[in-house]
Tab-separated table of C-alpha atoms in Angstrom:
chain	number	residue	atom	x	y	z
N	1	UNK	CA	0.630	-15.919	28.381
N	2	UNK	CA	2.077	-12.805	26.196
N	3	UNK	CA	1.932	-9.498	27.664
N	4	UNK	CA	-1.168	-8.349	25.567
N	5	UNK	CA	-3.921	-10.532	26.419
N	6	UNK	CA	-2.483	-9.823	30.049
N	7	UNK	CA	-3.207	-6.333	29.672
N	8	UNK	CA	-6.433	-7.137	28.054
N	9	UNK	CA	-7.755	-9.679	31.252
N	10	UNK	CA	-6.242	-7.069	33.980
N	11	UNK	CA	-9.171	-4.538	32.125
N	12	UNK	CA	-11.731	-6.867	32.635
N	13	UNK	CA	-11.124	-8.104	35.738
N	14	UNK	CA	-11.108	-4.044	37.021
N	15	UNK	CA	-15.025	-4.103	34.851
N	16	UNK	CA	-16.001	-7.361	37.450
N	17	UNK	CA	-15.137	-5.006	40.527
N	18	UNK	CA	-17.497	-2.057	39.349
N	19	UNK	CA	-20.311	-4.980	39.057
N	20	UNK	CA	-21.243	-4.091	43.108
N	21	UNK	CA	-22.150	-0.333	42.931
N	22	UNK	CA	-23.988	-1.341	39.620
N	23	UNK	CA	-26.914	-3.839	41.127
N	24	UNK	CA	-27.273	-0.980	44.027
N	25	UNK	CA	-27.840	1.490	41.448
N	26	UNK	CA	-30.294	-1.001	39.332
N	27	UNK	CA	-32.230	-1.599	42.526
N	28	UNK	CA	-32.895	1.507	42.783
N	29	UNK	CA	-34.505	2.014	39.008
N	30	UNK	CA	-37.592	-0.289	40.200
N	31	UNK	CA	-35.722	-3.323	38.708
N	32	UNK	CA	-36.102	-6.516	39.739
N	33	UNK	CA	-33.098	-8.462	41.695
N	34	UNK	CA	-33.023	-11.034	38.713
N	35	UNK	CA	-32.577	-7.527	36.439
N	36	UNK	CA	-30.462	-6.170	38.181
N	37	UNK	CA	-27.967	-8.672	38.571
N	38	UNK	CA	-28.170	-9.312	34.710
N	39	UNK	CA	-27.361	-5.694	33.959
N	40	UNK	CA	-24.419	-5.628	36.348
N	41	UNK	CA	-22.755	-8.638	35.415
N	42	UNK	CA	-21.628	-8.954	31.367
N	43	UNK	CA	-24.864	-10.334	30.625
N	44	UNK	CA	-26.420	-7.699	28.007
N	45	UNK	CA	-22.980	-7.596	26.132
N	46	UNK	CA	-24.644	-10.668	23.859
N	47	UNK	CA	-27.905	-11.132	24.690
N	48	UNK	CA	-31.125	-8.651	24.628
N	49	UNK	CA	-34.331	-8.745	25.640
N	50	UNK	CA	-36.067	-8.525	22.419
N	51	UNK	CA	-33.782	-9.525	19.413
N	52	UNK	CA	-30.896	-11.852	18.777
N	53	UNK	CA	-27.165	-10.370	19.382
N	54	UNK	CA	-24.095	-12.810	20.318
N	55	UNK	CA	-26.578	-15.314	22.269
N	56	UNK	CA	-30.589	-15.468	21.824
N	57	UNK	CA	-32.779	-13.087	23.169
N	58	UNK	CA	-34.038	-13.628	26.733
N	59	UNK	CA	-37.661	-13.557	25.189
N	60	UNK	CA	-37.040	-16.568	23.111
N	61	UNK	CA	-35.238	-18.401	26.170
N	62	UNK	CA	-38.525	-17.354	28.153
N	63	UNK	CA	-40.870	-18.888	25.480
N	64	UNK	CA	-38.737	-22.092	25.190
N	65	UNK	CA	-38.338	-22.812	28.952
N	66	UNK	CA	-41.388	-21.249	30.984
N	67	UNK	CA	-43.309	-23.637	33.048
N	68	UNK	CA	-41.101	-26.605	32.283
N	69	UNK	CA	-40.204	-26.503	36.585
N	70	UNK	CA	-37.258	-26.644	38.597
N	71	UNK	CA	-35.044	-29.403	37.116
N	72	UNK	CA	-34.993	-26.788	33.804
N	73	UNK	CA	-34.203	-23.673	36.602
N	74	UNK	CA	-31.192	-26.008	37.386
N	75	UNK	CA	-30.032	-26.505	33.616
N	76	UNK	CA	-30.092	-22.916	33.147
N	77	UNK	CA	-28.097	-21.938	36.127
N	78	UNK	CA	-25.667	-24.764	35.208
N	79	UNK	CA	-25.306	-23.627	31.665
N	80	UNK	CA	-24.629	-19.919	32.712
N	81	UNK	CA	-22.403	-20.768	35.415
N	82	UNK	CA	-20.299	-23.742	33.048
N	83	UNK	CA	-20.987	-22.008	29.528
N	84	UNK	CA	-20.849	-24.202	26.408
N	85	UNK	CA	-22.743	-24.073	23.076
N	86	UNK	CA	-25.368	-26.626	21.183
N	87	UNK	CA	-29.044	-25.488	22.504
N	88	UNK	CA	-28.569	-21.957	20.685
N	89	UNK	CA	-25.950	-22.789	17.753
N	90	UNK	CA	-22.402	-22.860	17.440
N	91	UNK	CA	-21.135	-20.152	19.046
N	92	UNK	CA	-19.925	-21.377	23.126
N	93	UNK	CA	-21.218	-18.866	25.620
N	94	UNK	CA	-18.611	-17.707	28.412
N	95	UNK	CA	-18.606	-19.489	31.573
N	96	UNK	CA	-19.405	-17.407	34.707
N	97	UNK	CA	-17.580	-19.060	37.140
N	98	UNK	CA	-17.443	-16.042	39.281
N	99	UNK	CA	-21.331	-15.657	39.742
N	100	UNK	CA	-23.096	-17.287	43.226
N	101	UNK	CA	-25.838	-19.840	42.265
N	102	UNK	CA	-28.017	-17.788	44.348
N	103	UNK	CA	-27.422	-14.493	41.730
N	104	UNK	CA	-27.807	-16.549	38.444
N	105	UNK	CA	-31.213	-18.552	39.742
N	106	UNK	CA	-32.233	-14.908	40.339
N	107	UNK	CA	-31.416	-13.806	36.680
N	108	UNK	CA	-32.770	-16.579	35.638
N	109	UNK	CA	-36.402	-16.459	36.978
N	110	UNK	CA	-36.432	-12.970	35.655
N	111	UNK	CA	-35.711	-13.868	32.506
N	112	UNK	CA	-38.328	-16.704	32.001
N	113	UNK	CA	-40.661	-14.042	33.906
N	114	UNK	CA	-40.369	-12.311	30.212
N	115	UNK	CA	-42.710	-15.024	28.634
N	116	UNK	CA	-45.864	-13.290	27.706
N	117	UNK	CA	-44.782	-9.980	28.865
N	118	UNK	CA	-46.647	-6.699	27.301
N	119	UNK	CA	-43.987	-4.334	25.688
N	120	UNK	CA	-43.712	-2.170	27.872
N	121	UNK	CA	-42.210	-4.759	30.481
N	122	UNK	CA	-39.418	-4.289	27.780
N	123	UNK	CA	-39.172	-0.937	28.278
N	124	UNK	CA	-35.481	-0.396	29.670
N	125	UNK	CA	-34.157	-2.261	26.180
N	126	UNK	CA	-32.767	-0.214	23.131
N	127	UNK	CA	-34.500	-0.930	19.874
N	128	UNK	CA	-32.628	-2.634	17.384
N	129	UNK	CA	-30.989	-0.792	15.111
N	130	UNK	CA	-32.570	0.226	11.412
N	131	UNK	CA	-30.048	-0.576	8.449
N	132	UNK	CA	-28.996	2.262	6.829
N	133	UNK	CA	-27.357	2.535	3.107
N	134	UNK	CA	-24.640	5.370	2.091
N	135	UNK	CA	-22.827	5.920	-1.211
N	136	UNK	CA	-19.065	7.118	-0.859
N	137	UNK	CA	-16.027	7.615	-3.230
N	138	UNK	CA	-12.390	6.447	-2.434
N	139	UNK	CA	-9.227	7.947	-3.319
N	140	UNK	CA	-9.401	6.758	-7.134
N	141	UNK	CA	-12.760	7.397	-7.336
N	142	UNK	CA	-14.211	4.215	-6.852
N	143	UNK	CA	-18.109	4.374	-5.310
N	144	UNK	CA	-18.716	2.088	-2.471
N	145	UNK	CA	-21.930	1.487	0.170
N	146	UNK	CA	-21.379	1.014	3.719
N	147	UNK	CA	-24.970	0.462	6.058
N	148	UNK	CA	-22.977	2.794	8.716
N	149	UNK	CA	-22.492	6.787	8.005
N	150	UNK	CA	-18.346	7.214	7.624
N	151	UNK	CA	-18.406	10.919	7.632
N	152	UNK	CA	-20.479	13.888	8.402
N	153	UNK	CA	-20.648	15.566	5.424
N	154	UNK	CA	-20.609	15.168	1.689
N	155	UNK	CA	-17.233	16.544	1.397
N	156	UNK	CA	-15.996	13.378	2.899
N	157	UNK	CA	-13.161	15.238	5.283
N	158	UNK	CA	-14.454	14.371	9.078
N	159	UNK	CA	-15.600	11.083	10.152
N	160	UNK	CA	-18.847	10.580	12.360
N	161	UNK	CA	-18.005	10.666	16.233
N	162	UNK	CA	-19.153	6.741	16.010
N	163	UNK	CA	-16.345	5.949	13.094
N	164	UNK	CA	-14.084	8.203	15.762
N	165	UNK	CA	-14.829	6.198	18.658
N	166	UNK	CA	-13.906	2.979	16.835
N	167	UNK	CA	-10.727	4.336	16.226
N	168	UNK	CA	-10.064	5.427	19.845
N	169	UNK	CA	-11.057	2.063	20.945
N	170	UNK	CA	-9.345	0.088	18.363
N	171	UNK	CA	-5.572	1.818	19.002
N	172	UNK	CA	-6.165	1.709	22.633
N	173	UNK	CA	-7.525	-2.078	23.342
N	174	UNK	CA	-7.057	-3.995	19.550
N	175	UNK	CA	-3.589	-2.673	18.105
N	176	UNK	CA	-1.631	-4.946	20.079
N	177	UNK	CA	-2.718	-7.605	18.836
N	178	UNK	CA	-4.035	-6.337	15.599
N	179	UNK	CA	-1.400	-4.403	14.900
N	180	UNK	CA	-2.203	-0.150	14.666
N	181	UNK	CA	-3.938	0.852	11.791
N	182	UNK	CA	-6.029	-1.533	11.261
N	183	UNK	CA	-3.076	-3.526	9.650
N	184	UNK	CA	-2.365	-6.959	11.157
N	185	UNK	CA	-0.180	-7.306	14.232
N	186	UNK	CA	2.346	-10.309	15.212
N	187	UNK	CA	-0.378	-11.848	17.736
N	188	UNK	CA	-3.442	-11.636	15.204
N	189	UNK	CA	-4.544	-11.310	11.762
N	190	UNK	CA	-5.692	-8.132	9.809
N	191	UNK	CA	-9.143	-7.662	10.600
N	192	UNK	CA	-9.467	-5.966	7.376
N	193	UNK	CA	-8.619	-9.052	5.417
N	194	UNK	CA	-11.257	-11.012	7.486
N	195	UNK	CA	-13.885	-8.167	6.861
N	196	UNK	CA	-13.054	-8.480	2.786
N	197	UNK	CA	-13.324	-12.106	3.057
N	198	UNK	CA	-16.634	-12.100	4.523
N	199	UNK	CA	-16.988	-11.556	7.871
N	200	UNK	CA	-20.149	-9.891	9.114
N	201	UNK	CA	-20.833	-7.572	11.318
N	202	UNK	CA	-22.827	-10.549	13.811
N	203	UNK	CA	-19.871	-12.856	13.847
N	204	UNK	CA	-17.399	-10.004	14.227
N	205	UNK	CA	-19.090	-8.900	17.612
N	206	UNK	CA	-19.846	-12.699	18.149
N	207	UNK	CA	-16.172	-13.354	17.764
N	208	UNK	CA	-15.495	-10.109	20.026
N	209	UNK	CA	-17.709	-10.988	22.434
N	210	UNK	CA	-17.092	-14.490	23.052
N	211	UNK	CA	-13.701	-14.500	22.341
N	212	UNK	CA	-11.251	-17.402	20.663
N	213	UNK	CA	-9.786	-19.110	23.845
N	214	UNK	CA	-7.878	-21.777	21.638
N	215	UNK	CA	-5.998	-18.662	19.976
N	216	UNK	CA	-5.458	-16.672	23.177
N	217	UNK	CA	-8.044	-13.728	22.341
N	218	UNK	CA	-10.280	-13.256	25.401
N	219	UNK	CA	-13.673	-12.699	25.682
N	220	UNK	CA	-14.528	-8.294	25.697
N	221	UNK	CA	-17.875	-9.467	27.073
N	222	UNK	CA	-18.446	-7.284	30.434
N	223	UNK	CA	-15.916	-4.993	28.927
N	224	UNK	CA	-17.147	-3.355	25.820
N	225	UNK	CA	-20.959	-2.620	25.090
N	226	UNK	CA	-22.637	-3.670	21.776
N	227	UNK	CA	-22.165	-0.218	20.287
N	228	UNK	CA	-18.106	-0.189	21.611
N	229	UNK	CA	-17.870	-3.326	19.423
N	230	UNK	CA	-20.160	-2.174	16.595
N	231	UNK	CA	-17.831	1.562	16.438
N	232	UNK	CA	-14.683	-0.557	16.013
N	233	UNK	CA	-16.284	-2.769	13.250
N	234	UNK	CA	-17.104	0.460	11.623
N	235	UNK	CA	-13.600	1.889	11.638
N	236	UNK	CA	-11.817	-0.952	10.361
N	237	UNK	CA	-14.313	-1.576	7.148
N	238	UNK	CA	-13.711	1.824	6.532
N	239	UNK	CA	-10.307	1.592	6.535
N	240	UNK	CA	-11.040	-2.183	4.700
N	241	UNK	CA	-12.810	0.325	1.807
N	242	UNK	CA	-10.121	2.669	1.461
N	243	UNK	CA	-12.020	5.258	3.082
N	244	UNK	CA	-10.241	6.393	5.930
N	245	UNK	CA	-6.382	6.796	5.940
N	246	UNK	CA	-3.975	5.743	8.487
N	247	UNK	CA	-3.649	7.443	11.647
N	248	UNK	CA	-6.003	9.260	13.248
N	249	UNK	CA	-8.792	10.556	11.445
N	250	UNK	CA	-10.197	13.862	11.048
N	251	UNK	CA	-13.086	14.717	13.059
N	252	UNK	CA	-15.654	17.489	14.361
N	253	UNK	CA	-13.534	16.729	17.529
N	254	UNK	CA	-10.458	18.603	15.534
């Protein structure tokens, strides 16, 4: 195993230990156990309550499963606990090996508690986000649209504290094996070529989220939030559009 992805699973092993304090502090919201222990764990990094992100939303599991009795409680905490894909699509979820039985039949009677809820039962989940259109110009001139704001003003001189973050978290976490910049590293490909060839933004954080075992990238899933993920996809397409130079960007932080 090369030195990288080492770096990268010592990270998320130090996000497991914080999972403890976390449920405690849950609890104490009003949440439920099941909640709780959802929250805590790496859970909410691809699924939501309400909408499709990596995985399904726990709605649609509650709708599909509720009522069907305790052999289908069983298949659930199997699946969590083993991971694999086919009931959802393509895309394997990550096994949870490290989870009791016990905590994962909790999460999962509180998820198929969500079938027929009123929304405000969904109350602790962020809306999903409204798509957006802006118009820039690169160096030559050329107009392109992102659905993401690149910089704060017109003038086009300081990114947006989002475009910033993704830049933070891409040369602290990504460059090693995706080379700084943006540019392609000797581990992994340039993530700027896969952008221009296609990829979207869902199977970018899919692909974050769930990782490529087979290729030696790890799951970020417990590590990074949706929004971590969805700053670093920002910064690289604009740096895939020519918008934002090498090195570190301007900012309002400057």
């Amino acid at each position: 195993m090369h030195r990288p992805l080492l770096h990268c699973l010592s990270l998320l092993g130090l996000a497991l230990g914080v999972a403890a304090p976390l449920v405690a502090r849950a609890r104490d919201a009003g949440m439920s156990p099941g909640e709780a222990k959802a929250r805590a764990s790496n859970c909410f990094a691809c699924h939501a309550i309400d909408h499709k992100l990596v995985g399904p939303a726990y709605d649609a599991v509650a709708d599909r499963y509720r009522g069907k009795g305790g052999a289908t409680v069983a298949m659930l905490v199997k699946k969590i606990k083993e991971g694999g894909a086919g009931n959802w699509g393509d895309i394997a979820m990550t096994a949870h090996p490290e989870l009791s039985d016990a905590d994962i039949t909790e999460m999962v009677h509180w998820i198929l508690s969500l079938h027929g809820q009123p929304s405000e039962a969904k109350a602790n989940q962020p809306a999903a986000t409204q798509e957006e259109s802006h118009t820039y110009k690169t160096p030559d001139g050329k107009p392109v649209t992102t659905d993401f704001a690149v910089f704060t003003g017109p003038d086009q001189k300081q990114v947006t504290d989002a475009v910033f973050h993704g830049y933070e978290q891409y040369n602290s976490y990504c460059f090693r094996c995706h080379g700084g910049d943006a540019i392609g590293g000797e581990y992994a490909p340039d993530l700027r070529k896969s952008l221009e060839g296609g990829m979207t933004w869902q199977q970018f954080l899919s692909t974050a989220m769930a990782g490529r075992q087979a290729k030696g990238m790890p799951s970020w899933a417990g590590f990074f939030e949706e929004k971590d993920i969805r700053a670093i996809y920002d910064y690289i397409k604009a740096r895939q559009l020519d918008l934002v130079p090498p090195g570190r960007p301007p900012s309002a932080q400057d």
